[in-house]
Amino acid sequence: MKKISSLTYLLFAALVFTGCSKKDDEPKPTGTLNGTYQFVSMYLKAKTEQSFVEAGVTNRTVSDIEYTTTENTGMMIIEGNTMTSTGLGYKINATMTVESFTGTTPDFDEPFQVPFNFTVPKYNSTGTFKYVGTDSVLAEKGLIQFPSTGQEMPVVPNASKFAIVNGELIFTSVINQSSSEVIQGVRMQKIQTGLAIGRFRKM
């Protein structure tokens, strides 16, 4: 059984919300989302694929994770085109499934499991957004923070669909992002896909 390159362990970098924006001249919602909401939970199902070429051979690592946050705290206040999070925090207790390949050959006989336990301490943030069509918002900083391997997470605009169901405001975001960066002199390609669902209850 071969050793995995140290680059293999650079897994699960920051996940961000992404989505397709719509034309600004489309109909706007008949009402607004103004109000104070209690944070209920965040569900995430995601796949991260990272690859790099070494000595002409492509090395690839694929990780899958799925969880629903626990011990959720905090509020989100929506006023006009501003979202303010106050005391938002949560815990994650999950297991990440990881596979690695050298070329097309698996490095191990079967995928291995990696515990992913993380506590996001309470934080405050403020960002602007705009309504897109009648069922989506485009947020400046995103709706919630995702944990990573300890690296700072980039802030990019993102789009999420929203719905109000049984008194809960539900944001659904499709994750579909690719990036490239040089780490220790080696160019790492990263593709992230998945689904994130945030739930907030109006107070």
Short mmCIF file of C-alpha atoms in Angstrom, two decimals:
data_model
loop_
_atom_site.label_atom_id
_atom_site.label_comp_id
_atom_site.label_asym_id
_atom_site.label_seq_id
_atom_site.Cartn_x
_atom_site.Cartn_y
_atom_site.Cartn_z
CA MET A 1 0.00 0.00 0.00
CA LYS A 2 1.62 3.25 -1.10
CA LYS A 3 1.88 6.45 0.85
CA ILE A 4 -0.29 9.32 -0.25
CA SER A 5 1.47 12.58 -1.16
CA SER A 6 1.11 15.33 1.41
CA LEU A 7 -0.89 17.27 -1.15
CA THR A 8 -3.57 14.60 -0.84
CA TYR A 9 -4.40 15.87 2.63
CA LEU A 10 -5.28 19.35 1.42
CA LEU A 11 -8.93 18.33 1.34
CA PHE A 12 -12.24 20.01 1.72
CA ALA A 13 -11.23 23.61 1.18
CA ALA A 14 -13.86 26.30 1.57
CA LEU A 15 -17.24 25.52 0.08
CA VAL A 16 -19.18 28.48 -1.22
CA PHE A 17 -22.62 28.99 -2.59
CA THR A 18 -22.84 29.48 -6.36
CA GLY A 19 -25.74 29.74 -8.74
CA CYS A 20 -26.98 31.25 -11.97
CA SER A 21 -28.15 34.84 -11.80
CA LYS A 22 -31.18 36.10 -13.70
CA LYS A 23 -31.84 39.34 -15.52
CA ASP A 24 -32.44 42.38 -13.32
CA ASP A 25 -35.59 43.27 -15.27
CA GLU A 26 -37.42 40.08 -14.26
CA PRO A 27 -40.39 40.42 -11.86
CA LYS A 28 -39.47 41.06 -8.22
CA PRO A 29 -41.16 39.31 -5.27
CA THR A 30 -44.54 40.72 -4.30
CA GLY A 31 -43.31 40.95 -0.69
CA THR A 32 -39.96 41.05 1.08
CA LEU A 33 -38.22 38.76 3.52
CA ASN A 34 -37.86 41.49 6.14
CA GLY A 35 -37.83 40.14 9.68
CA THR A 36 -35.85 38.44 12.43
CA TYR A 37 -35.17 34.73 12.00
CA GLN A 38 -33.78 32.08 14.33
CA PHE A 39 -31.13 29.84 12.75
CA VAL A 40 -32.53 26.29 12.65
CA SER A 41 -29.93 24.22 10.76
CA MET A 42 -27.73 23.84 7.73
CA TYR A 43 -27.70 20.66 5.61
CA LEU A 44 -24.78 20.00 3.28
CA LYS A 45 -24.09 17.21 0.80
CA ALA A 46 -20.91 17.84 -1.16
CA LYS A 47 -18.14 16.26 -3.21
CA THR A 48 -14.65 17.73 -3.53
CA GLU A 49 -12.26 16.45 -6.20
CA GLN A 50 -8.65 17.62 -6.18
CA SER A 51 -5.94 16.61 -8.65
CA PHE A 52 -2.36 17.43 -9.54
CA VAL A 53 0.19 16.09 -12.01
CA GLU A 54 3.46 14.67 -10.69
CA ALA A 55 6.09 13.08 -12.95
CA GLY A 56 3.53 13.03 -15.77
CA VAL A 57 0.97 11.11 -13.70
CA THR A 58 -2.33 12.58 -12.50
CA ASN A 59 -2.94 12.11 -8.78
CA ARG A 60 -6.54 12.57 -7.69
CA THR A 61 -8.39 12.65 -4.38
CA VAL A 62 -12.19 12.55 -4.10
CA SER A 63 -13.98 13.25 -0.82
CA ASP A 64 -17.70 13.06 -0.06
CA ILE A 65 -19.47 14.44 2.99
CA GLU A 66 -23.05 14.83 4.18
CA TYR A 67 -24.27 16.37 7.41
CA THR A 68 -26.90 18.44 9.18
CA THR A 69 -25.56 20.88 11.76
CA THR A 70 -26.41 20.53 15.46
CA GLU A 71 -26.41 22.85 18.50
CA ASN A 72 -27.46 25.67 16.20
CA THR A 73 -27.57 29.15 17.69
CA GLY A 74 -28.04 32.71 16.52
CA MET A 75 -30.31 34.90 14.47
CA MET A 76 -30.42 36.48 11.05
CA ILE A 77 -32.05 39.88 10.58
CA ILE A 78 -33.20 40.94 7.12
CA GLU A 79 -33.92 44.63 6.58
CA GLY A 80 -34.33 45.96 3.06
CA ASN A 81 -31.29 44.68 1.18
CA THR A 82 -29.15 43.89 4.23
CA MET A 83 -28.66 40.55 6.02
CA THR A 84 -27.17 40.66 9.52
CA SER A 85 -26.15 37.50 11.37
CA THR A 86 -25.88 37.72 15.16
CA GLY A 87 -24.36 35.02 17.35
CA LEU A 88 -24.57 32.44 14.57
CA GLY A 89 -22.85 29.15 15.43
CA TYR A 90 -23.20 25.38 15.12
CA LYS A 91 -21.48 22.01 15.41
CA ILE A 92 -20.77 19.30 12.85
CA ASN A 93 -20.32 15.64 13.68
CA ALA A 94 -19.83 13.77 10.42
CA THR A 95 -17.64 11.32 8.55
CA MET A 96 -15.95 12.15 5.27
CA THR A 97 -15.38 9.34 2.75
CA VAL A 98 -12.10 9.68 0.85
CA GLU A 99 -10.70 7.89 -2.20
CA SER A 100 -7.33 8.55 -3.84
CA PHE A 101 -6.02 7.50 -7.24
CA THR A 102 -2.68 7.46 -9.02
CA GLY A 103 -3.62 7.65 -12.67
CA THR A 104 -6.67 5.41 -12.84
CA THR A 105 -5.45 3.02 -10.13
CA PRO A 106 -6.94 3.32 -6.62
CA ASP A 107 -4.32 3.81 -3.90
CA PHE A 108 -6.33 1.62 -1.52
CA ASP A 109 -8.58 -1.39 -1.90
CA GLU A 110 -11.56 0.60 -0.59
CA PRO A 111 -12.40 4.17 0.44
CA PHE A 112 -11.39 5.21 3.93
CA GLN A 113 -13.36 7.20 6.49
CA VAL A 114 -12.17 10.45 8.05
CA PRO A 115 -13.96 11.94 11.09
CA PHE A 116 -15.07 15.51 10.44
CA ASN A 117 -15.97 17.11 13.78
CA PHE A 118 -16.05 20.88 13.83
CA THR A 119 -17.41 23.65 16.02
CA VAL A 120 -18.13 27.02 14.42
CA PRO A 121 -17.98 29.56 17.28
CA LYS A 122 -20.63 32.25 17.37
CA TYR A 123 -19.94 35.01 14.89
CA ASN A 124 -21.53 38.21 13.62
CA SER A 125 -21.59 39.39 10.02
CA THR A 126 -23.37 41.87 7.79
CA GLY A 127 -23.77 41.77 4.03
CA THR A 128 -25.94 43.13 1.27
CA PHE A 129 -28.06 41.21 -1.20
CA LYS A 130 -30.56 41.76 -3.98
CA TYR A 131 -33.66 39.92 -5.06
CA VAL A 132 -33.29 38.00 -8.32
CA GLY A 133 -36.60 37.22 -9.97
CA THR A 134 -39.35 36.14 -7.59
CA ASP A 135 -37.66 33.25 -5.78
CA SER A 136 -33.93 33.93 -5.39
CA VAL A 137 -31.47 36.23 -3.68
CA LEU A 138 -27.93 37.15 -4.70
CA ALA A 139 -25.90 37.63 -1.52
CA GLU A 140 -22.66 39.58 -1.29
CA LYS A 141 -21.03 37.38 1.37
CA GLY A 142 -23.14 34.25 1.46
CA LEU A 143 -25.70 33.20 4.02
CA ILE A 144 -23.57 31.13 6.39
CA GLN A 145 -19.95 30.13 6.96
CA PHE A 146 -18.67 26.68 6.08
CA PRO A 147 -15.71 25.15 7.93
CA SER A 148 -12.57 24.24 6.04
CA THR A 149 -9.21 22.76 6.99
CA GLY A 150 -8.49 25.94 8.95
CA GLN A 151 -7.86 28.17 5.95
CA GLU A 152 -9.66 31.46 5.46
CA MET A 153 -12.66 31.09 3.17
CA PRO A 154 -12.99 33.35 0.13
CA VAL A 155 -15.98 35.67 -0.02
CA VAL A 156 -17.81 35.68 -3.32
CA PRO A 157 -21.33 36.67 -4.35
CA ASN A 158 -23.70 33.71 -4.46
CA ALA A 159 -27.26 32.97 -5.48
CA SER A 160 -29.79 30.95 -3.49
CA LYS A 161 -33.42 30.09 -4.07
CA PHE A 162 -35.75 30.74 -1.17
CA ALA A 163 -39.13 29.44 -0.05
CA ILE A 164 -41.28 29.87 3.06
CA VAL A 165 -42.65 26.54 4.28
CA ASN A 166 -44.55 26.09 7.56
CA GLY A 167 -43.12 29.29 8.97
CA GLU A 168 -39.54 28.50 7.97
CA LEU A 169 -37.46 30.49 5.50
CA ILE A 170 -35.48 27.92 3.49
CA PHE A 171 -32.51 28.84 1.30
CA THR A 172 -31.33 26.24 -1.23
CA SER A 173 -27.99 26.66 -2.96
CA VAL A 174 -26.32 24.52 -5.61
CA ILE A 175 -22.56 24.20 -5.24
CA ASN A 176 -20.69 24.02 -8.53
CA GLN A 177 -17.24 25.53 -8.41
CA SER A 178 -13.83 24.91 -9.92
CA SER A 179 -10.54 26.58 -9.10
CA SER A 180 -6.80 26.22 -9.51
CA GLU A 181 -3.91 27.24 -7.27
CA VAL A 182 -0.22 26.50 -6.83
CA ILE A 183 0.67 24.69 -3.58
CA GLN A 184 4.29 23.85 -2.78
CA GLY A 185 5.16 24.51 -6.41
CA VAL A 186 2.51 22.13 -7.75
CA ARG A 187 -0.68 23.30 -9.46
CA MET A 188 -3.75 21.86 -7.75
CA GLN A 189 -7.06 21.66 -9.62
CA LYS A 190 -10.21 21.57 -7.50
CA ILE A 191 -13.84 20.85 -8.42
CA GLN A 192 -16.60 21.10 -5.82
CA THR A 193 -20.24 20.14 -6.31
CA GLY A 194 -23.16 19.63 -3.99
CA LEU A 195 -26.22 21.07 -2.30
CA ALA A 196 -26.65 23.28 0.76
CA ILE A 197 -29.96 23.98 2.51
CA GLY A 198 -30.23 26.58 5.25
CA ARG A 199 -33.31 26.79 7.45
CA PHE A 200 -34.42 29.83 9.49
CA ARG A 201 -37.60 30.28 11.57
CA LYS A 202 -39.24 33.68 11.74
CA MET A 203 -39.50 35.08 15.24
#
